[in-house]
Short mmCIF file of C-alpha atoms in Angstrom, two decimals:
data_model
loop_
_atom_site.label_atom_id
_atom_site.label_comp_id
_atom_site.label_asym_id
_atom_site.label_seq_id
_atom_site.Cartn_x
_atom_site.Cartn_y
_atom_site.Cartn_z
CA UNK A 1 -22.17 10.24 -11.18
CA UNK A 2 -20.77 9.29 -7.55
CA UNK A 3 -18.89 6.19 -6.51
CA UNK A 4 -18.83 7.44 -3.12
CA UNK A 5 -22.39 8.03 -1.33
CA UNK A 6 -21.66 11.51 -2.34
CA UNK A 7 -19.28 12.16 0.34
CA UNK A 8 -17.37 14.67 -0.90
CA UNK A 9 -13.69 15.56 1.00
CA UNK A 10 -12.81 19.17 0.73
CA UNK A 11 -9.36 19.94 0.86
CA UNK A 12 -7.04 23.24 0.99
CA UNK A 13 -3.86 24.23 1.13
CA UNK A 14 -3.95 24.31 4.78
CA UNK A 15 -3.98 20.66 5.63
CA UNK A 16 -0.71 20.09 6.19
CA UNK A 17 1.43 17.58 3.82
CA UNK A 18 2.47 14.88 5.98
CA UNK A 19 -1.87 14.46 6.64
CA UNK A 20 -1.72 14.92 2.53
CA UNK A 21 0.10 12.10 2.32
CA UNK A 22 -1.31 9.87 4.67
CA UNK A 23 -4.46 10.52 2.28
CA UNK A 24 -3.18 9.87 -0.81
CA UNK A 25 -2.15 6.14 0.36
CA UNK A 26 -5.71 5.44 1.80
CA UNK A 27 -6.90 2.23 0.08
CA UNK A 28 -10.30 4.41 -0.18
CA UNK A 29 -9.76 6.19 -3.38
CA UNK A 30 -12.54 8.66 -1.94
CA UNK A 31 -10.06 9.72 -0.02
CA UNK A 32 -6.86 9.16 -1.47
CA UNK A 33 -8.00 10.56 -4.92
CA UNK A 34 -8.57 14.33 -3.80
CA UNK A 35 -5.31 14.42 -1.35
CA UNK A 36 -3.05 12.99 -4.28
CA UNK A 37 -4.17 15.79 -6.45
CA UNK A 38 -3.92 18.55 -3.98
CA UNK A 39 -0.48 17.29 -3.33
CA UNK A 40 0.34 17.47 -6.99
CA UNK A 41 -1.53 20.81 -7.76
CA UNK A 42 0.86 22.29 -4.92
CA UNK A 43 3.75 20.89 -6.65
CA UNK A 44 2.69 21.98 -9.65
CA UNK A 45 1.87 25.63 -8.75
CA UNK A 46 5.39 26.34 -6.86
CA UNK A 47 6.92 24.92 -9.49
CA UNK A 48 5.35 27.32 -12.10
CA UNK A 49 5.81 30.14 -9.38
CA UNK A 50 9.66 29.83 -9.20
CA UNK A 51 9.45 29.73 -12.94
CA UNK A 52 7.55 32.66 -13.02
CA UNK A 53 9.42 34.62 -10.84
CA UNK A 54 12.95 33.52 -11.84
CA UNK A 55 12.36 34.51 -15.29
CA UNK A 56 9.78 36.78 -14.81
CA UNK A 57 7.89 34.95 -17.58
CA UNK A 58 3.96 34.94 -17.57
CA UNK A 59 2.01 32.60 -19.84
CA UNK A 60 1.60 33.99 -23.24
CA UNK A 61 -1.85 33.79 -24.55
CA UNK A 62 -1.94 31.24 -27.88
CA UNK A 63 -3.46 33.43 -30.38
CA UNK A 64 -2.22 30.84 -33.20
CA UNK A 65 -4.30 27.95 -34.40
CA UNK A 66 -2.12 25.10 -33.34
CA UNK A 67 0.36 23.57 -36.44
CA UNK A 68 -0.40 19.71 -38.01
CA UNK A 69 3.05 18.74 -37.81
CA UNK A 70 4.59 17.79 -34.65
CA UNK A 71 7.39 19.43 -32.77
CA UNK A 72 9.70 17.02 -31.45
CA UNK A 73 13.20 17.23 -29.59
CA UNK A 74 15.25 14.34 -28.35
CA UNK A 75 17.85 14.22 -25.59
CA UNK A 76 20.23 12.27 -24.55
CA UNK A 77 20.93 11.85 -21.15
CA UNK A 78 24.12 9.60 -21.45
CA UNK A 79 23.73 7.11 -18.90
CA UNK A 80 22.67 10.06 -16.29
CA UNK A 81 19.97 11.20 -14.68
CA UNK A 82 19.51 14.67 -15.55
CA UNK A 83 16.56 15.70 -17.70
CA UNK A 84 16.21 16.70 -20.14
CA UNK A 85 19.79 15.79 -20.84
CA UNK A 86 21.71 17.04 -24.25
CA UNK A 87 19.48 17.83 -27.46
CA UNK A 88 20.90 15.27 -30.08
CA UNK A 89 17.88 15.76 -32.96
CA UNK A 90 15.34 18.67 -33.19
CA UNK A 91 12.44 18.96 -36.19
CA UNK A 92 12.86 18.89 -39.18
CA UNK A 93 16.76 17.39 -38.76
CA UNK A 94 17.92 14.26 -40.66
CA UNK A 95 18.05 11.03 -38.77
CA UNK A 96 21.73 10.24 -37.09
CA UNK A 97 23.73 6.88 -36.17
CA UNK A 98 21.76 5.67 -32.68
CA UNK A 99 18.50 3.86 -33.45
CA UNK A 100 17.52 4.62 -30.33
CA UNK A 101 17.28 8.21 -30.91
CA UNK A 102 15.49 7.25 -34.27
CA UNK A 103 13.06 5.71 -33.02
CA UNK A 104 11.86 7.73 -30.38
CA UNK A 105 11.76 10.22 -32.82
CA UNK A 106 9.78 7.96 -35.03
CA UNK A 107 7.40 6.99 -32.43
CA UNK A 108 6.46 10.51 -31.36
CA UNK A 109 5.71 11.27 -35.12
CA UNK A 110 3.55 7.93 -35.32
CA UNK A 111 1.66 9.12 -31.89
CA UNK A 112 0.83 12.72 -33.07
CA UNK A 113 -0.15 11.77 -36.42
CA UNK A 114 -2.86 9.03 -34.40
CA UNK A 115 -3.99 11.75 -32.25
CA UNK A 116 -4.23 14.45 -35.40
CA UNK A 117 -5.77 11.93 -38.37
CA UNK A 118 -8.23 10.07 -36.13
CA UNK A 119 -9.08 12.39 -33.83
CA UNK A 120 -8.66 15.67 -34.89
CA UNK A 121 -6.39 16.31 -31.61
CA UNK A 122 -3.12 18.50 -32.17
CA UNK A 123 -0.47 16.74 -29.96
CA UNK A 124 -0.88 15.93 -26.24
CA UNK A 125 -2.71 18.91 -24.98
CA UNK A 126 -4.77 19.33 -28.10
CA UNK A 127 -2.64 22.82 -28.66
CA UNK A 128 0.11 21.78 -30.26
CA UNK A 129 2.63 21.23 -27.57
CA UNK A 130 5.73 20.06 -28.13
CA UNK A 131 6.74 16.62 -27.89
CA UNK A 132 10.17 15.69 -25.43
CA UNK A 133 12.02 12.70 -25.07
CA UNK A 134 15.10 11.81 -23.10
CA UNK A 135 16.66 8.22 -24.11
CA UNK A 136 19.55 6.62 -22.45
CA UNK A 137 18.33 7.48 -18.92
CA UNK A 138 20.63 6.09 -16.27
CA UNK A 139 22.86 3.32 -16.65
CA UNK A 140 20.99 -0.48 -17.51
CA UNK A 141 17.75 1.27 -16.66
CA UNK A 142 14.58 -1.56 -17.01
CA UNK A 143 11.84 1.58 -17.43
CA UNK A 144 10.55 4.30 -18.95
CA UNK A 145 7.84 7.01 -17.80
CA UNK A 146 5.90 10.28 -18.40
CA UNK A 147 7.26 12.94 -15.59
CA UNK A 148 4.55 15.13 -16.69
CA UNK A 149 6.11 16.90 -19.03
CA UNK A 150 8.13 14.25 -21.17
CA UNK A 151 8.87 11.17 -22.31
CA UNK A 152 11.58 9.18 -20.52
CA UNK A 153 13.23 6.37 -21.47
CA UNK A 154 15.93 3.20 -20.08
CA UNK A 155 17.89 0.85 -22.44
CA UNK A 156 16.98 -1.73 -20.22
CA UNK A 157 19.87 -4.11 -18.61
CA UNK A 158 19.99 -6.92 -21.54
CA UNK A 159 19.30 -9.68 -19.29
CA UNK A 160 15.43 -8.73 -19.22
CA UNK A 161 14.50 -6.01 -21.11
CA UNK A 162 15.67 -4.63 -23.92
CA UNK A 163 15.80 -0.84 -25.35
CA UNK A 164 12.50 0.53 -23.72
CA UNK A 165 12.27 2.60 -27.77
CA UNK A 166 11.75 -0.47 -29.15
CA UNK A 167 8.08 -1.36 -28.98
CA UNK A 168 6.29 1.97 -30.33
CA UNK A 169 3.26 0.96 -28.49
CA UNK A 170 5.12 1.88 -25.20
CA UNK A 171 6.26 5.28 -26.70
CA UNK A 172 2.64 5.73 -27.38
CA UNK A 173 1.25 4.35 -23.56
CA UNK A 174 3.90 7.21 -21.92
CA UNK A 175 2.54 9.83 -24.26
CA UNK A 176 -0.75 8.98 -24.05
CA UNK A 177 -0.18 9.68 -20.29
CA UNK A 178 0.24 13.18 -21.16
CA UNK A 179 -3.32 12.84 -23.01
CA UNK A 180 -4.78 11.69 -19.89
CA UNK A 181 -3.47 14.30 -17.71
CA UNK A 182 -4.32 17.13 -20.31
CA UNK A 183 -8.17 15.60 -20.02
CA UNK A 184 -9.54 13.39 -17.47
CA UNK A 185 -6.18 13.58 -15.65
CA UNK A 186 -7.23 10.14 -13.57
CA UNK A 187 -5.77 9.72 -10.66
CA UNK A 188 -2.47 7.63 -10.66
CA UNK A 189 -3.90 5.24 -8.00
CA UNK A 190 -6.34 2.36 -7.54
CA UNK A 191 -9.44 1.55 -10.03
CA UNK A 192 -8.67 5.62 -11.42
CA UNK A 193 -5.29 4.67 -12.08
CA UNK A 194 -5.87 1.37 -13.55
CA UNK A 195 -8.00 3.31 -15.98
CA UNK A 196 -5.26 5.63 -16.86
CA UNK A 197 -2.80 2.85 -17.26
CA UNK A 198 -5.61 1.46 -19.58
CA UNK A 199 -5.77 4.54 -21.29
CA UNK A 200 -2.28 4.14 -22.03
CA UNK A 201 -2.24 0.71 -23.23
CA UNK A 202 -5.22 1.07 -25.62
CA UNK A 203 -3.80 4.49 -27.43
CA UNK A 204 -0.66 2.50 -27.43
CA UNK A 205 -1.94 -0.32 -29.37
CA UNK A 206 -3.74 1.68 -31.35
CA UNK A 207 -0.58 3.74 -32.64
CA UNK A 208 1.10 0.44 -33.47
CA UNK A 209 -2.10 -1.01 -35.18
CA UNK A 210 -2.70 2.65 -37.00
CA UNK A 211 1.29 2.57 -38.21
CA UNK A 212 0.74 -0.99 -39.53
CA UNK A 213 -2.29 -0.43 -41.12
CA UNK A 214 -3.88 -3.83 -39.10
CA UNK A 215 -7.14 -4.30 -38.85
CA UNK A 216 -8.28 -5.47 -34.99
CA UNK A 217 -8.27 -9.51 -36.44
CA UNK A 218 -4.80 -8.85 -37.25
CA UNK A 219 -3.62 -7.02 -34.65
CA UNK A 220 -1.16 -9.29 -31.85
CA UNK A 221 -2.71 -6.91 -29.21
CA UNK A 222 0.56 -6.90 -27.08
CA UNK A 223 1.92 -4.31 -25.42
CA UNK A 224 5.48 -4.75 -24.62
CA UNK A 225 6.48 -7.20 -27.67
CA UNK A 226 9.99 -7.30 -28.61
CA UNK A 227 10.73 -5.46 -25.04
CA UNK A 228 11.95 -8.80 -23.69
CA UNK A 229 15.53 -9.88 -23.39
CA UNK A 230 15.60 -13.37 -25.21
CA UNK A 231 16.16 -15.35 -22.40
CA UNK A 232 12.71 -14.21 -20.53
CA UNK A 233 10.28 -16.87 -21.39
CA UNK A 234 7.45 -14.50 -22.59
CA UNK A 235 5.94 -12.46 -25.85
CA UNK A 236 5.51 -9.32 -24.16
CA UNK A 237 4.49 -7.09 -21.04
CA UNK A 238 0.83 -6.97 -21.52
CA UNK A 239 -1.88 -8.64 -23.32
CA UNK A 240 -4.64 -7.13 -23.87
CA UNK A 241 -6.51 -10.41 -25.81
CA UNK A 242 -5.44 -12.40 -22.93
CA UNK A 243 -4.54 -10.75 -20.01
CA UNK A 244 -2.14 -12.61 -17.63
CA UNK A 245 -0.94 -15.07 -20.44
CA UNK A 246 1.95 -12.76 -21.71
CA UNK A 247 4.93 -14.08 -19.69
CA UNK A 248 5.82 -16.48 -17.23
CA UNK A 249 9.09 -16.80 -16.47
CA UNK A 250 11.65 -17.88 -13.28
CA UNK A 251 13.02 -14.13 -13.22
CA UNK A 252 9.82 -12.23 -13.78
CA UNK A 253 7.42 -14.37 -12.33
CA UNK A 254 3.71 -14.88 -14.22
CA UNK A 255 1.78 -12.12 -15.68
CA UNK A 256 -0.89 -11.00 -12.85
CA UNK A 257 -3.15 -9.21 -15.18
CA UNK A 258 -6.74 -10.26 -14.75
CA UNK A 259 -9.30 -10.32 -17.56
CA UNK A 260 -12.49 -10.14 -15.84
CA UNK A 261 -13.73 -7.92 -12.30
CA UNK A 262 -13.91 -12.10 -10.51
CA UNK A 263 -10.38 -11.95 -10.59
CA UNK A 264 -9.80 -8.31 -9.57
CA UNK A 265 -6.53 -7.66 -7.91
CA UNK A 266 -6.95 -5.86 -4.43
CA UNK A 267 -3.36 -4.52 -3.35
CA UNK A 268 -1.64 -1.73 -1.79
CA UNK A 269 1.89 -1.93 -4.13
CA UNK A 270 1.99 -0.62 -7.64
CA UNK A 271 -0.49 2.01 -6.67
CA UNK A 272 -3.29 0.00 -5.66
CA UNK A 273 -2.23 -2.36 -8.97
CA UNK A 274 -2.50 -0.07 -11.25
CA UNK A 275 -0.59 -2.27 -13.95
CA UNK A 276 -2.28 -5.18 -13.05
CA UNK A 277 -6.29 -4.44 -12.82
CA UNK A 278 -5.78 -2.73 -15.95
CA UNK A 279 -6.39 -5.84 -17.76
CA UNK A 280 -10.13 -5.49 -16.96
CA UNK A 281 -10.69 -2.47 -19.29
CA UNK A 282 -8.00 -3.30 -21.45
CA UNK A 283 -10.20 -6.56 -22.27
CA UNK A 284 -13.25 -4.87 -22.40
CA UNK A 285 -11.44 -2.64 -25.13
CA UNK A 286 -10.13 -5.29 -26.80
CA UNK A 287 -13.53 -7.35 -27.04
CA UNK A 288 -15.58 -4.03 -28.25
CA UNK A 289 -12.72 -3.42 -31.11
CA UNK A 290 -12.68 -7.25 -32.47
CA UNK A 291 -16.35 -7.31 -32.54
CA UNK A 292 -16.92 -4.36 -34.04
CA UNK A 293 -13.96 -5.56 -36.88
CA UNK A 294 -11.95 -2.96 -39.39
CA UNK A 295 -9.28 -0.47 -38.25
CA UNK A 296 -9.97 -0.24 -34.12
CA UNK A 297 -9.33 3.39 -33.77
CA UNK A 298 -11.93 4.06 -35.90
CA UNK A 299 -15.08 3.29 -33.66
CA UNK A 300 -13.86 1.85 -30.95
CA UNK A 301 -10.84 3.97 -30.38
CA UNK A 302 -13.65 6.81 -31.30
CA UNK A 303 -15.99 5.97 -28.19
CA UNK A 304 -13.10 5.55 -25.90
CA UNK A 305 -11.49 8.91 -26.81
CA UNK A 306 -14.45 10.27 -26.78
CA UNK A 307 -15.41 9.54 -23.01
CA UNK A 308 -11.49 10.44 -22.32
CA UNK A 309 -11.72 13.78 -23.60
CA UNK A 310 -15.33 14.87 -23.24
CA UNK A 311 -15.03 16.43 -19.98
CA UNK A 312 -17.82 13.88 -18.21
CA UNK A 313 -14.83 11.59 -16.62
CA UNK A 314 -14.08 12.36 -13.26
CA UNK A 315 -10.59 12.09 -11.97
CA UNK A 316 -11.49 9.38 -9.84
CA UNK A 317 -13.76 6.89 -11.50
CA UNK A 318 -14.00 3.53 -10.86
CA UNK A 319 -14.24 1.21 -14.08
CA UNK A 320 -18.45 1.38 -14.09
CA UNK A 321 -18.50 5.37 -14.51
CA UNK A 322 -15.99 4.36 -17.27
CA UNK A 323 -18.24 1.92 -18.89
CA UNK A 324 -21.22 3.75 -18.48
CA UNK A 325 -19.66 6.62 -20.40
CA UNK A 326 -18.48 4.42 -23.01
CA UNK A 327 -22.19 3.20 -23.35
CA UNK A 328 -23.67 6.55 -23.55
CA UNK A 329 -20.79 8.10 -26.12
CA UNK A 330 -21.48 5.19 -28.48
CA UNK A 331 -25.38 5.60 -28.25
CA UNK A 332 -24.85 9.08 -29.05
CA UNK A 333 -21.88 9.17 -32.00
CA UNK A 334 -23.49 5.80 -33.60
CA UNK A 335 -27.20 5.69 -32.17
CA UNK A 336 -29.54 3.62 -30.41
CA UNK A 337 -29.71 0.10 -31.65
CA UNK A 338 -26.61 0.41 -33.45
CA UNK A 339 -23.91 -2.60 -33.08
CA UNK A 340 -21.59 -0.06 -31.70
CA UNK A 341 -23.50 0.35 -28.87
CA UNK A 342 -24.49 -3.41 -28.71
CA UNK A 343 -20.70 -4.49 -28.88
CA UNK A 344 -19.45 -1.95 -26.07
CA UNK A 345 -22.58 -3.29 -24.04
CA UNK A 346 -21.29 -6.76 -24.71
CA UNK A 347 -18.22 -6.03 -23.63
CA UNK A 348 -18.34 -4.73 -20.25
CA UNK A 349 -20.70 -7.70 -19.43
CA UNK A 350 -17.87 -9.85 -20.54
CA UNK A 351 -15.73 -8.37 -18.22
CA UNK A 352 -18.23 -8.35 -15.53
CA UNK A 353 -18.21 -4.62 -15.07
CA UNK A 354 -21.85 -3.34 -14.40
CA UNK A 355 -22.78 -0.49 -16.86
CA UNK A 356 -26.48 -0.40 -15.14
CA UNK B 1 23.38 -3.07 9.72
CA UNK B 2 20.37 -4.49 7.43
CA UNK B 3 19.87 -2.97 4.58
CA UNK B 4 16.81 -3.64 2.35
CA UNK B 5 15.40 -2.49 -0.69
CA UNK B 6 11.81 -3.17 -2.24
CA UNK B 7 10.54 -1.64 -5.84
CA UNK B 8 6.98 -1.59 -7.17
CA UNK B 9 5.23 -0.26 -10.20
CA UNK B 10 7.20 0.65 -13.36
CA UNK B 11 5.62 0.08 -16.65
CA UNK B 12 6.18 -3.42 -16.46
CA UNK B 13 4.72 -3.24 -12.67
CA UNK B 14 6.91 -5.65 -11.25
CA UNK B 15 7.86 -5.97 -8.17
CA UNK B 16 11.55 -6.60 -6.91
CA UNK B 17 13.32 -6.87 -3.24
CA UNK B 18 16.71 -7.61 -1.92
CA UNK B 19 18.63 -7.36 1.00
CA UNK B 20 21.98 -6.69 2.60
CA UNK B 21 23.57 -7.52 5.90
CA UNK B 22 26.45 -5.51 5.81
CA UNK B 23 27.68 -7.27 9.16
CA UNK B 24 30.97 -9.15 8.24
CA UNK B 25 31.69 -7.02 5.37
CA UNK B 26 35.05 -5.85 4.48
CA UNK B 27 32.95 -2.75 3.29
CA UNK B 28 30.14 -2.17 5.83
CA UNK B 29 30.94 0.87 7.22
CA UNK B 30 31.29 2.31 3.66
CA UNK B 31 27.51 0.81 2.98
CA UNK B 32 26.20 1.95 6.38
CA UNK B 33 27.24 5.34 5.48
CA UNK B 34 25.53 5.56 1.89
CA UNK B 35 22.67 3.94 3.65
CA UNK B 36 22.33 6.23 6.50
CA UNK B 37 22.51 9.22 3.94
CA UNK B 38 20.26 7.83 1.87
CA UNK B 39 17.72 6.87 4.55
CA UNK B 40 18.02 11.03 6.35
CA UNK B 41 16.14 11.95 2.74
CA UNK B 42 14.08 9.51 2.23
CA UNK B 43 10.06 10.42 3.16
CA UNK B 44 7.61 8.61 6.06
CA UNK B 45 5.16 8.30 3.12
CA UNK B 46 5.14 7.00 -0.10
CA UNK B 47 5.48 10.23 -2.63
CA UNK B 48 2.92 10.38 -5.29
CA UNK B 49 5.18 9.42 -8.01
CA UNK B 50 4.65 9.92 -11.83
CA UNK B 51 3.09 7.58 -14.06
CA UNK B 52 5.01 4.38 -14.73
CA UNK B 53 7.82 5.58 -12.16
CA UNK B 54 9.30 3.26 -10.10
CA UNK B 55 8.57 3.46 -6.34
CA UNK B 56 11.37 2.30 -3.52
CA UNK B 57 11.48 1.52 -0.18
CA UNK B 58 14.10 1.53 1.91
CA UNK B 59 14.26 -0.24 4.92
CA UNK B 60 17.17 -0.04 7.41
CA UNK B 61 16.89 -1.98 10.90
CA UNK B 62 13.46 -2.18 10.09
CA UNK B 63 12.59 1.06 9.81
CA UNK B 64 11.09 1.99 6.46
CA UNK B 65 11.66 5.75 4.05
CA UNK B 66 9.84 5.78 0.67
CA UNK B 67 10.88 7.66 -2.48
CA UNK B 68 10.31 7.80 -6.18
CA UNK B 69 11.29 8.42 -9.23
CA UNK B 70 12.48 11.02 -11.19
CA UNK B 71 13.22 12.59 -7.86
CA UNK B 72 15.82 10.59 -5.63
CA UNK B 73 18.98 11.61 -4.31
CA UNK B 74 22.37 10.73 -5.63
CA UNK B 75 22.33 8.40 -2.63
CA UNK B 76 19.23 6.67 -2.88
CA UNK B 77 19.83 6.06 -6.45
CA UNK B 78 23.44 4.59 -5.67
CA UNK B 79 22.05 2.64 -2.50
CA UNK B 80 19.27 1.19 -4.60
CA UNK B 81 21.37 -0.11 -7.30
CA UNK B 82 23.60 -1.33 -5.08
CA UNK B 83 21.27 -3.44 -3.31
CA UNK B 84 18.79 -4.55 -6.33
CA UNK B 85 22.21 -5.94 -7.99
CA UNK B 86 24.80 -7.07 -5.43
CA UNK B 87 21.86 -7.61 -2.65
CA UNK B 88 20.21 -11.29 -2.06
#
């Protein structure tokens, strides 16, 4: 499939990185898309080669089928910035005094036990790696991220937001990032990147959903709720029922999400808006799951993992390869005819992505 | 010296800016020093950053350096807290 009159970039180490980088913020992901990852494999690779040669380590085949129960560590960076920061509770150790640290812990269990019952996937990599968090990053920090290999999290300021542990559907959106880069790895950038903040967003509503035990009616489809410092006129970060109704406030401004491709956001901050056109496929999710009805990670989730994982996503697609795939996994799991296929069909439409 | 500081993306993906003119100051030559250390590391292209990092610009006398995080300098990281809190 080719979004970009098959012309095809080829890159090497060779180009030099200041022409890299110039790339990577082209608003043409055809030609952003393959300089961001070149500039990322390097940084990869001469990271693992200093690690390789400082320690004289080389990767150990995994001979071992990989375990069902999770491995998780938290740390605690104290209010710094250093990662990982200082180990305060390992496996299989009783739960301490800061909630924080609980439920981080708690929300990595929730995530891997998602990934393992309804998918059959051993953690983020599908080989049972281990699972790292850091809370209490920096001092009044209003985030949290993936850094490619763990989980980071702010306690927010307390004027508007909150503990960034508290809403497990954001511990599951950061590692769910680390899903996406062990599989389609989409690039962090435009219409790709909107995808993989979708990603994100719909694996973390489905952890909170899957630890309730809602079905999709019951579901508040948030992401983000309880995230808000009570004076922030808003419910949450994100809605994927209604994208762009889940705050508007004097502080933060309205939520720009857009639910439907009319209202697509075209901009060169946030990545190309990757938090913001996100809403497209988020809706389109969210349709498929409430018209299909019952536990959402059970079909829908299904089809969606299912394209994420299956090794047909390209790095860079644009929302149509996306729904195309979604059409053609949910012909083939549930079959021709079937209202799974009808619904996801329905969907996209809705959203005014073409999947012809 | 004018000192500015904008931030995108986070997982909230909000934006933020603010701004100081350190001219007047009692303490402008201490913030035109953090700034102009902050400013020699900064890059002439936005970094690829990780997902749901924050991404900073700094501009000083209208010239602009980019950086990201996890990876900023003790500097950048004091200049841009500086700014996003006591800044207008």
């Amino acid at each position: 499939m080719t979004t970009n009159g098959g012309f095809e970039p080829v890159f090497c180490t060779v180009v030099p990185p200041h022409v890299l980088d110039k790339l990577a913020r082209n608003d043409d992901p055809a030609l952003s898309g393959p300089a961001r990852r070149t500039l990322m494999r390097d940084s990869e690779l001469r990271g693992k080669r200093r690690v390789t040669t400082e320690f004289a380590l080389a990767a150990a085949p995994t001979a071992k089928a990989p375990s069902d129960q999770p491995l998780r560590t938290v740390y605690d960076a104290e209010h710094r910035t250093a990662l990982p920061g200082t180990k305060v509770r390992g496996e299989g150790e009783d739960p301490g005094q800061d909630a924080t640290v609980n439920r981080a812990f708690s929300g990595l269990g929730a995530t891997f036990e998602l990934f393992l019952k309804a998918y059959g996937r051993h953690s983020i990599d599908g080989d049972g790696l281990p699972l790292d968090a850091t809370v209490h990053y920096d001092e009044n920090y209003n985030n949290a991220f993936w850094n490619g290999e763990q989980m980071v999290f702010g306690d927010g300021d307390g004027e508007i937001f909150l503990d960034f542990t508290i809403p497990i559907d954001v511990i599951g959106h950061e590692l769910a990032h680390g899903v996406t880069q062990y599989t389609a790895n989409l690039t962090y950038y435009g219409q790709p990147g909107a995808l993989n903040e979708s990603m994100s967003d719909v694996f973390g509503a489905l952890i909170k959903q899957y630890t309730l035990g809602q079905t999709a009616a019951e579901a508040d489809w948030l992401i983000g709720a309880g995230l808000l410092a009570p004076s922030v006129t808003g419910k949450a970060l994100r809605s994927m029922k209604e994208p762009g109704s889940a705050y508007d406030d004097d502080v933060l401004g309205k939520d720009p999400q857009p639910a439907t491709m009319d209202d697509y956001v075209r901009t060169g901050r946030d990545n190309g808006g990757v938090h913001i056109n996100s809403g497209i496929p988020n809706h389109a999710f969210y349709l498929a799951a409430t018209q299909l009805g019952g536990h959402a990670w059970e079909k829908a989730g299904q089809i969606w993992y299912d394209v994420l994982t299956g090794g047909e996503l390209t790095d860079r697609a644009f929302f149509t390869d996306f729904a195309k795939l979604t059409v053609k996994a949910a012909r083939e799991r549930y079959g021709d005819g079937g209202e799974e296929l009808q619904a996801v069909e329905k969907a996209w439409e809705q959203v005014g992505v073409r999947i012809l | 010296m004018r000192i500015q500081v904008r931030r995108t993306g986070g997982f909230a993906g909000i934006d933020r800016h603010a701004e100081v003119d350190t001219s007047g100051r009692p303490d402008a030559q201490e913030w035109q020093s953090l700034a102009e250390r902050a400013f020699a590391s900064g890059r002439g292209t936005p970094p690829v950053g990780v997902p749901d990092g924050f991404s900073y610009q700094i501009t000083v006398d209208g010239k602009t350096v980019y950086c990201a995080d996890p990876r900023l300098t003790e500097e950048q990281r004091k200049l841009i807290s500086r700014v996003l809190k006591e800044g207008a």
